[in-house]
Coordinates of C-alpha atoms and ligand atoms in Angstrom, one line a residue:
X1 CA 0.1 0.1 -0.1
X2 CA 2.7 2.3 1.1
X3 CA 4.5 1.7 -2.4
X4 CA 1.0 2.1 -4.0
X5 CA 0.2 5.5 -2.4
X6 CA 4.1 6.9 -3.6
X7 CA 3.2 6.1 -7.3
X8 CA -0.3 7.7 -7.0
X9 CA 0.8 10.7 -5.0
X10 CA 3.9 11.1 -8.0
X11 CA 1.2 11.5 -10.4
X12 CA -1.0 14.2 -8.5
X13 CA 1.3 16.5 -10.5
X14 CA -1.3 18.0 -12.9
X15 CA -3.9 21.0 -12.9
X16 CA -6.7 19.3 -14.4
X17 CA -8.7 22.2 -15.4
X18 CA -11.5 22.9 -17.8
X19 CA -13.7 25.6 -18.3
X20 CA -17.2 24.8 -18.9
X21 CA -19.1 27.0 -21.0
X22 CA -22.1 26.8 -23.0
X23 CA -20.0 25.7 -25.8
X24 CA -18.4 22.8 -24.1
X25 CA -15.3 22.1 -22.0
X26 CA -12.3 24.1 -22.9
X27 CA -8.9 23.0 -21.9
X28 CA -7.1 25.7 -20.2
X29 CA -4.0 25.2 -17.6
X30 CA -1.4 22.9 -18.9
X31 CA 1.4 21.6 -16.7
X32 CA 4.5 19.7 -17.1
X33 CA 2.8 16.3 -16.3
X34 CA 0.1 16.9 -18.7
X35 CA 2.3 17.7 -21.2
X36 CA 4.2 14.5 -20.5
X37 CA 0.9 12.6 -20.7
X38 CA 0.3 14.2 -24.2
X39 CA 3.7 13.0 -25.1
X40 CA 3.3 9.5 -24.3
X41 CA 1.5 9.4 -27.6
X42 CA -2.2 9.9 -29.2
X43 CA -5.1 7.7 -27.7
X44 CA -6.1 5.0 -30.1
X45 CA -9.3 6.0 -32.0
X46 CA -11.4 3.2 -33.2
X47 CA -13.9 4.0 -36.1
X48 CA -17.4 4.4 -34.0
X49 CA -20.4 2.2 -34.5
X50 CA -18.5 -1.1 -35.2
X51 CA -19.1 -2.9 -32.0
X52 CA -22.7 -3.7 -30.6
X53 CA -23.6 -2.5 -27.1
X54 CA -23.5 -5.2 -25.0
X55 CA -26.0 -5.6 -22.2
X56 CA -24.6 -5.3 -18.6
X57 CA -24.2 -8.8 -17.3
X58 CA -26.7 -9.4 -14.7
X59 CA -25.6 -10.9 -11.1
X60 CA -27.3 -14.1 -9.9
X61 CA -27.6 -14.5 -6.3
X62 CA -26.4 -18.1 -4.5
X63 CA -28.7 -17.9 -2.6
X64 CA -32.2 -16.3 -2.1
X65 CA -33.3 -18.0 1.2
X66 CA -34.0 -16.4 4.8
X67 CA -35.8 -13.6 2.8
X68 CA -32.6 -12.1 1.1
X69 CA -30.5 -12.4 -1.6
X70 CA -26.7 -13.3 -1.4
X71 CA -24.2 -12.8 -3.7
X72 CA -20.3 -13.6 -4.0
X73 CA -18.0 -11.4 -6.0
X74 CA -14.6 -12.0 -6.7
X75 CA -12.7 -8.6 -7.4
X76 CA -9.9 -9.7 -9.7
X77 CA -7.8 -8.5 -12.7
X78 CA -8.4 -10.1 -16.2
X79 CA -8.0 -9.2 -19.7
X80 CA -11.2 -8.2 -21.5
X81 CA -11.7 -7.1 -24.8
X82 CA -12.9 -3.2 -25.2
X83 CA -11.2 -1.9 -28.2
X84 CA -12.1 -4.4 -31.2
X85 CA -9.3 -7.2 -31.2
X86 CA -7.5 -6.0 -28.3
X87 CA -7.4 -7.6 -24.8
X88 CA -7.0 -4.9 -22.3
X89 CA -6.2 -5.5 -18.5
X90 CA -8.8 -4.4 -16.2
X91 CA -9.9 -4.4 -12.5
X92 CA -13.4 -6.3 -12.3
X93 CA -16.3 -7.4 -10.2
X94 CA -16.3 -11.2 -11.0
X95 CA -14.4 -10.8 -14.4
X96 CA -17.2 -8.5 -15.7
X97 CA -16.2 -5.1 -17.9
X98 CA -18.2 -3.6 -18.1
X99 CA -18.9 -3.9 -14.4
X100 CA -22.2 -6.0 -14.2
X101 CA -25.8 -5.1 -12.8
X102 CA -27.5 -6.2 -9.7
X103 CA -31.3 -6.1 -9.7
X104 CA -32.7 -5.6 -6.1
X105 CA -36.0 -5.1 -4.6
X106 CA -37.0 -2.6 -2.0
X107 CA -37.7 -4.0 1.5
X108 CA -35.4 -7.1 0.5
X109 CA -31.8 -6.9 1.8
X110 CA -29.1 -8.1 -0.4
X111 CA -25.9 -9.0 0.9
X112 CA -22.6 -9.3 -1.1
X113 CA -19.4 -11.0 -0.1
X114 CA -16.6 -9.5 -2.0
X115 CA -13.0 -11.5 -1.8
X116 CA -10.2 -9.1 -2.6
X117 CA -7.5 -10.9 -4.9
X118 CA -6.2 -7.5 -5.9
X119 CA -2.4 -6.4 -4.7
X120 CA -4.2 -3.4 -3.1
X121 CA -6.8 -2.8 -0.5
X122 CA -10.2 -2.1 -2.0
X123 CA -13.5 -0.7 -0.5
X124 CA -17.1 -1.3 -2.0
X125 CA -19.2 1.9 -1.6
X126 CA -23.1 1.4 -2.6
X127 CA -23.6 4.9 -4.1
X128 CA -26.6 6.7 -3.2
X129 CA -28.0 4.2 -0.6
X130 CA -28.9 4.5 3.1
X131 CA -26.5 2.0 4.9
X132 CA -25.0 1.5 8.2
X133 CA -21.6 2.8 8.5
X134 CA -20.0 -0.6 8.7
X135 CA -21.4 -1.3 5.3
X136 CA -20.8 1.7 3.5
X137 CA -17.5 1.2 2.2
X138 CA -15.8 4.0 3.9
X139 CA -12.3 5.3 2.6
X140 CA -10.3 3.9 5.4
X141 CA -12.5 1.0 6.1
X142 CA -10.8 -1.4 3.5
X143 CA -10.7 -4.9 2.7
X144 CA -7.1 -6.2 2.7
X145 CA -5.6 -8.0 -0.2
X146 CA -6.3 -11.8 0.4
X147 CA -9.2 -11.1 2.7
X148 CA -13.0 -11.1 1.9
X149 CA -15.9 -9.1 3.6
X150 CA -19.7 -9.2 3.2
X151 CA -21.5 -6.0 3.0
X152 CA -25.3 -5.7 4.1
X153 CA -27.7 -3.6 2.3
X154 CA -31.2 -3.4 3.9
X155 CA -32.6 -1.5 0.6
X156 CA -35.1 0.4 2.9
X157 CA -35.7 3.3 0.4
X158 CA -37.6 3.3 -2.8
X159 CA -36.6 2.6 -6.2
X160 CA -33.4 4.3 -7.5
X161 CA -30.6 3.7 -9.7
X162 CA -27.9 2.9 -7.7
X163 CA -24.1 1.9 -8.5
X164 CA -21.4 0.5 -6.6
X165 CA -17.6 1.1 -6.8
X166 CA -14.6 1.2 -5.0
X167 CA -13.8 3.7 -2.6
X168 CA -10.3 2.8 -1.0
X169 CA -8.9 6.3 -0.4
X170 CA -6.2 7.6 -2.5
X171 CA -7.0 4.5 -5.2
X172 CA -10.6 5.1 -5.4
X173 CA -10.1 6.9 -8.6
X174 CA -7.6 4.6 -10.2
X175 CA -9.7 1.5 -9.3
X176 CA -13.0 2.9 -10.6
X177 CA -11.2 4.1 -13.9
X178 CA -9.6 0.6 -14.2
X179 CA -13.1 -1.0 -13.9
X180 CA -14.3 -0.9 -10.3
X181 CA -17.8 -0.1 -10.8
X182 CA -21.3 -1.6 -11.4
X183 CA -24.9 -0.9 -11.5
X184 CA -27.4 -1.9 -9.0
X185 CA -30.8 -1.1 -9.9
X186 CA -33.5 -1.1 -6.9
X187 CA -37.3 -1.5 -7.8
X188 CA -40.3 -1.3 -5.9
X189 CA -44.1 -2.0 -6.3
X190 CA -44.8 1.6 -7.1
X191 CA -42.3 1.5 -10.0
X192 CA -43.5 -2.1 -11.1
X193 CA -47.0 -1.0 -11.0
X194 CA -46.2 1.7 -13.9
X195 CA -46.7 0.8 -17.7
X196 CA -43.3 2.0 -18.4
X197 CA -41.0 0.2 -20.9
X198 CA -39.5 -3.0 -19.1
X199 CA -38.0 -6.4 -19.6
X200 CA -35.6 -6.4 -22.6
X201 CA -37.1 -2.5 -23.1
X202 CA -35.4 -1.3 -20.1
X203 CA -31.5 -1.2 -20.6
X204 CA -28.9 0.2 -18.4
X205 CA -26.1 2.2 -19.9
X206 CA -22.8 2.7 -18.1
X207 CA -21.0 5.7 -19.9
X208 CA -17.6 6.8 -19.2
X209 CA -14.3 7.8 -21.0
X210 CA -11.0 6.2 -21.1
X211 CA -7.4 6.6 -22.5
X212 CA -5.5 4.0 -24.1
X213 CA -1.9 3.5 -25.1
X214 CA -0.8 2.1 -28.4
X215 CA -1.0 -1.6 -27.2
X216 CA -4.8 -0.9 -26.1
X217 CA -3.9 -0.8 -22.7
X218 CA -5.6 1.7 -20.1
X219 CA -3.4 4.6 -19.1
X220 CA -4.1 6.4 -15.8
X221 CA -2.7 9.7 -14.8
X222 CA -4.2 11.6 -12.1
X223 CA -6.2 14.5 -13.4
X224 CA -5.9 13.8 -17.0
X225 CA -9.1 15.1 -18.3
X226 CA -8.0 15.8 -21.6
X227 CA -6.2 12.6 -22.2
X228 CA -9.4 10.2 -21.9
X229 CA -10.7 10.8 -25.1
X230 CA -12.4 7.3 -26.1
X231 CA -15.9 7.5 -25.3
X232 CA -17.2 3.9 -23.9
X233 CA -20.7 2.7 -23.4
X234 CA -21.1 -0.4 -21.6
X235 CA -17.4 -0.9 -22.0
X236 CA -17.0 -0.7 -25.7
X237 CA -16.1 2.2 -27.7
X238 CA -19.1 4.3 -29.5
X239 CA -21.0 0.9 -29.9
X240 CA -24.5 0.6 -32.0
X241 CA -27.5 -0.7 -30.7
X242 CA -30.4 -2.3 -32.6
X243 CA -33.8 -1.3 -31.4
X244 CA -37.4 -1.7 -32.6
X245 CA -39.3 1.1 -33.4
X246 CA -41.1 1.3 -30.1
X247 CA -40.4 3.1 -26.9
X248 CA -37.6 2.1 -24.5
X249 CA -36.3 2.7 -21.2
X250 CA -32.4 3.7 -20.8
X251 CA -31.0 4.0 -17.4
X252 CA -27.8 6.2 -18.2
X253 CA -25.2 6.4 -15.6
X254 CA -22.1 8.5 -15.9
X255 CA -19.4 6.1 -14.4
X256 CA -16.5 8.6 -15.5
X257 CA -14.1 10.2 -12.9
X258 CA -13.8 13.4 -14.7
X259 CA -16.1 13.7 -17.8
X260 CA -19.4 15.6 -18.1
X261 CA -21.6 14.4 -20.6
X262 CA -24.1 16.7 -22.3
X263 CA -26.2 14.0 -24.4
X264 CA -28.7 14.9 -27.1
X265 CA -29.9 13.0 -30.0
X266 CA -28.0 14.1 -33.2
X267 CA -31.4 14.8 -34.9
X268 CA -32.5 17.1 -32.1
X269 CA -35.2 14.9 -31.5
X270 CA -36.8 14.7 -27.8
X271 CA -37.1 12.3 -25.4
X272 CA -38.7 12.1 -21.9
X273 CA -36.8 12.1 -18.8
X274 CA -38.5 10.1 -16.1
X275 CA -36.1 9.6 -13.3
X276 CA -32.5 10.9 -11.8
X277 CA -30.4 9.4 -9.0
X278 CA -32.8 8.9 -6.5
X279 CA -35.3 7.0 -8.5
X280 CA -38.2 8.0 -10.3
X281 CA -39.2 11.8 -10.9
X282 CA -42.8 12.8 -9.6
X283 CA -43.6 13.8 -13.3
X284 CA -41.9 13.0 -16.7
X285 CA -40.9 15.9 -18.8
X286 CA -39.8 16.3 -22.3
X287 CA -36.5 17.5 -23.3
X288 CA -33.6 17.1 -25.7
X289 CA -30.5 17.1 -23.5
X290 CA -29.5 15.2 -20.4
X291 CA -26.6 16.4 -18.5
X292 CA -24.5 14.3 -16.3
X293 CA -21.6 15.0 -14.0
X294 CA -19.8 12.0 -12.8
X295 CA -21.9 9.7 -10.7
X296 CA -25.0 11.1 -12.0
X297 CA -27.7 9.1 -13.4
X298 CA -30.9 9.8 -15.3
X299 CA -33.7 7.6 -16.4
X300 CA -35.2 8.4 -20.1
X301 CA -37.8 6.9 -22.4
X302 CA -37.1 7.4 -25.8
X303 CA -39.7 6.7 -28.6
X304 CA -38.4 5.3 -31.7
X305 CA -41.7 4.8 -33.4
X306 CA -41.3 8.1 -34.8
X307 CA -38.4 6.6 -36.9
X308 CA -38.7 4.7 -40.2
X309 CA -37.3 1.0 -40.0
X310 CA -33.5 1.6 -41.0
X311 CA -33.0 5.0 -39.4
X312 CA -29.8 5.2 -37.5
X313 CA -29.8 7.9 -35.0
X314 CA -26.6 9.1 -32.9
X315 CA -26.4 9.8 -29.0
X316 CA -24.1 12.6 -28.9
X317 CA -22.2 14.5 -26.5
X318 CA -21.7 18.0 -26.8
X319 CA -19.5 18.7 -24.0
X320 CA -15.6 17.8 -23.7
X321 CA -13.1 16.4 -26.2
X322 CA -13.1 13.1 -27.9
X323 CA -10.6 11.3 -30.1
X324 CA -10.5 12.7 -33.6
X325 CA -13.0 10.7 -35.8
X326 CA -14.8 9.9 -32.2
X327 CA -15.6 13.3 -31.1
X328 CA -18.9 13.3 -29.4
X329 CA -20.3 9.9 -30.4
X330 CA -21.6 7.9 -27.4
X331 CA -23.6 5.5 -29.3
X332 CA -26.0 4.9 -32.2
X333 CA -29.4 3.4 -32.2
X334 CA -30.2 1.5 -35.4
X335 CA -34.0 1.0 -35.6
X336 CA -34.4 -2.4 -37.2
X337 CA -37.7 -3.7 -36.8
X338 CA -41.2 -2.9 -35.8
X339 CA -42.6 -4.1 -32.8
X340 CA -46.1 -3.8 -30.8
X341 CA -45.7 -1.4 -27.7
X342 CA -48.1 -1.5 -24.9
X343 CA -45.9 0.7 -22.7
X344 CA -46.5 4.3 -21.9
X345 CA -45.3 7.1 -19.7
X346 CA -48.0 8.0 -17.1
X347 CA -48.3 11.6 -16.2
X348 CA -47.5 10.8 -12.1
X349 CA -44.7 8.5 -11.5
X350 CA -44.3 8.9 -7.6
X351 CA -45.1 11.4 -4.8
X352 CA -42.6 13.3 -3.3
X353 CA -43.3 16.1 -0.7
X354 CA -43.2 19.5 -2.2
X355 CA -40.1 21.5 -1.3
X356 CA -41.9 24.2 0.7
X357 CA -43.2 21.2 2.9
X358 CA -39.6 19.8 3.7
X359 CA -39.0 19.4 7.5
X360 CA -37.7 22.6 8.8
X361 CA -34.1 22.4 9.1
X362 CA -32.3 22.4 12.4
X363 CA -29.0 23.9 11.1
X364 CA -27.9 25.8 7.8
X365 CA -24.3 25.4 6.8
X366 CA -22.2 26.7 3.9
X367 CA -19.2 24.7 2.3
X368 CA -17.1 25.7 0.0
X369 CA -15.1 23.4 -2.7
X370 CA -11.8 24.5 -4.3
X371 CA -8.8 23.0 -5.9
X372 CA -5.6 24.8 -6.6
X373 CA -5.9 26.0 -10.1
X374 CA -2.8 28.3 -9.9
X375 CA -0.9 25.5 -12.0
X376 CA 1.4 24.2 -8.9
X377 CA 2.9 20.9 -9.5
X378 CA 0.8 19.1 -6.8
X379 CA -2.9 20.9 -6.6
X380 CA -4.9 19.7 -3.5
X381 CA -8.6 19.3 -3.5
X382 CA -9.9 21.3 -0.6
X383 CA -13.2 21.5 1.2
X384 CA -13.4 24.8 3.6
X385 CA -9.8 24.9 2.8
X386 CA -8.6 21.9 4.0
X387 CA -7.9 18.4 2.6
X388 CA -9.7 15.3 3.9
X389 CA -8.3 14.0 7.3
X390 CA -10.1 10.8 8.0
X391 CA -9.6 11.7 11.9
X392 CA -11.3 14.8 11.5
X393 CA -15.0 15.4 11.8
X394 CA -16.0 18.4 9.8
X395 CA -19.8 18.4 10.4
X396 CA -21.8 17.2 13.1
X397 CA -25.4 16.5 12.5
X398 CA -27.9 15.6 15.1
X399 CA -29.7 12.6 14.1
X400 CA -33.4 12.7 13.2
X401 CA -33.0 16.5 11.9
X402 CA -33.0 18.0 8.5
X403 CA -30.2 20.5 7.7
X404 CA -30.0 23.0 4.7
X405 CA -26.4 23.0 2.9
X406 CA -25.2 25.5 0.8
X407 CA -22.3 24.5 -1.3
X408 CA -20.3 26.7 -3.4
X409 CA -17.5 26.0 -6.2
X410 CA -15.2 28.7 -5.6
X411 CA -12.9 27.9 -8.7
X412 CA -12.8 30.1 -11.6
X413 CA -12.1 27.3 -14.1
X414 CA -12.5 23.7 -12.6
X415 CA -15.9 22.1 -12.3
X416 CA -16.8 19.9 -9.6
X417 CA -20.0 18.3 -8.1
X418 CA -21.1 17.5 -4.5
X419 CA -21.8 14.0 -3.4
X420 CA -22.9 12.9 0.2
X421 CA -23.1 9.4 1.4
X422 CA -26.2 8.2 3.4
X423 CA -29.0 10.6 2.3
X424 CA -31.0 11.3 -0.8
X425 CA -31.5 14.9 -0.9
X426 CA -33.6 17.6 -2.6
X427 CA -32.1 20.4 -4.6
X428 CA -33.8 23.5 -3.4
X429 CA -31.9 26.2 -5.6
X430 CA -28.9 26.9 -7.7
X431 CA -27.7 30.7 -7.8
X432 CA -30.7 31.7 -5.9
X433 CA -33.3 30.2 -8.2
X434 CA -35.3 27.1 -8.4
X435 CA -33.7 24.2 -10.3
X436 CA -35.2 22.6 -13.4
X437 CA -37.3 19.1 -13.6
X438 CA -34.1 17.2 -14.1
X439 CA -33.2 18.1 -10.6
X440 CA -36.4 18.0 -9.0
X441 CA -36.3 14.5 -7.8
X442 CA -34.5 12.8 -5.1
X443 CA -30.6 13.6 -5.6
X444 CA -27.3 12.5 -4.2
X445 CA -24.8 14.0 -6.6
X446 CA -25.2 17.7 -8.1
X447 CA -23.1 19.6 -10.5
X448 CA -21.1 22.6 -9.3
X449 CA -20.0 24.5 -12.4
X450 CA -17.1 27.2 -11.6
X451 CA -18.5 29.6 -9.4
X452 CA -21.8 28.2 -8.8
X453 CA -23.7 27.8 -5.6
X454 CA -26.6 25.0 -4.9
X455 CA -28.8 24.6 -1.7
X456 CA -29.7 21.4 -0.7
X457 CA -32.1 19.9 1.9
X458 CA -31.4 16.6 3.6
X459 CA -32.8 14.7 6.3
X460 CA -30.5 12.2 9.0
X461 CA -32.9 10.0 10.2
X462 CA -31.6 6.6 9.1
X463 CA -28.2 5.9 10.6
X464 CA -25.7 7.5 13.3
X465 CA -22.2 7.0 12.6
X466 CA -19.7 8.7 10.1
X467 CA -19.7 9.3 6.4
X468 CA -18.1 11.5 3.9
X469 CA -19.0 13.9 1.4
X470 CA -17.0 14.8 -1.5
X471 CA -16.6 15.7 -4.9
X472 CA -17.3 13.0 -7.2
X473 CA -14.8 13.9 -10.0
X474 CA -12.8 11.1 -8.2
X475 CA -9.6 12.0 -9.2
X476 CA -10.4 15.5 -7.1
X477 CA -11.5 13.3 -4.3
X478 CA -8.2 11.2 -4.4
X479 CA -6.5 14.8 -4.2
X480 CA -8.2 15.5 -1.0
X481 CA -11.4 16.9 -2.1
X482 CA -13.4 15.3 0.8
X483 CA -14.7 15.6 4.3
X484 CA -16.6 13.8 7.0
X485 CA -19.8 14.4 8.6
X486 CA -20.9 12.6 12.0
X487 CA -24.7 11.8 12.5
X488 CA -25.2 11.6 16.2
Ligands
C2O501 CU1 -19.9 7.5 -5.5 CU2 -18.5 8.6 -1.9 O1 -19.1 7.9 -3.8
CU502 CU1 -21.6 7.3 -2.6
CU503 CU1 -13.8 18.3 -7.9

């Protein structure tokens, strides 16, 4: 571990910065390490739309007895085909790249026994879940190489598109980048009663970027937001998906460390967003874009019945760079047949308390995120001016109360986002004004573009204990942009 830390700290020498504007992510600062990374050679840029979008493999429990689903996962390094015809070394949950999907039901606990066969400690965190501190996969609460640990998830929360990923401090960014993330879809009776597209018409899609060397191996350089130019959907570069001319439900997960996606159909076509991080929205809304910072999720329904069979429609991202010939191409939908469609999107999907009826906050706090952006060689990630200290409690919260947190990104150039363990919160406002429908539901991660301020409402009535909040641009949290709150 000591050796590993030294290696990683050695790679901290970049000032990853990007100016997000309406036009996209503009590279700004440049440092020696970023330059060295650029000199390592161009990313391999496969031609887009030559491989199929694979489904995420669904995990099967080894036992469903005693009212719970029990799983076993071996965390291991394997080689898998990402770029066509090339074997790439990846870190995996049970050998799967992309990471698999676990399907769970509210009210039915899940336990997962993870055996760590890596040379490094790891920790598994179920992002967006309400779990006890011992099961949260906290950064210092790691599973040593050669050992195993069982995490238990009560699933006492409504439907949500969750995901689990590595969280071993200082290594989480590289571990997640190398493959340690998986989807965890929690459904409930409310959701199952809705006539939404389901079965093979409900498809989770994990989006991310990556940088490959000339041998097709993953290159990890801390904060290398400009080098990771190959876009992957379910672990393949700009794949295509054959669809029927009917409605599909796509659960989009941004599993990138640093990349913001701003997704649209290339023809400008509209679709319907029905959910976000913490599950279904109260009401669906029609849009032509979905914007996802790292760790955010969007649940959308696209109706392909408006396209004649034979149409091919690209899902593109209009933010950030890409490899030449691949810029912006996330995936392509090929409409290849017709199909009956009994599904529909109801006007009301769930009920949530109106913002003005949320429990009165006991405390209001202000939190400031920042990162050194002066070009120094080892920039720090800071929350309220401090790097993460596992032994310091930054915020003390009283169990059973609600709070308002006002979080500001003090940077001029660098985007961040805010994620808090344990709770799903409501976003009250951004920059003093109410947020749009995409952020109106339950959220666990919220974007913070340079200079932005968001105001959140959270209720801490599930567990006592210490949890973290951090920037989910994981390279930033690995640089210290993380803090602790304790519920007591
Ligand atoms: Cu995806 Cu600490 O979280
Ligand atoms: Cu989390
Ligand atoms: Cu950040």
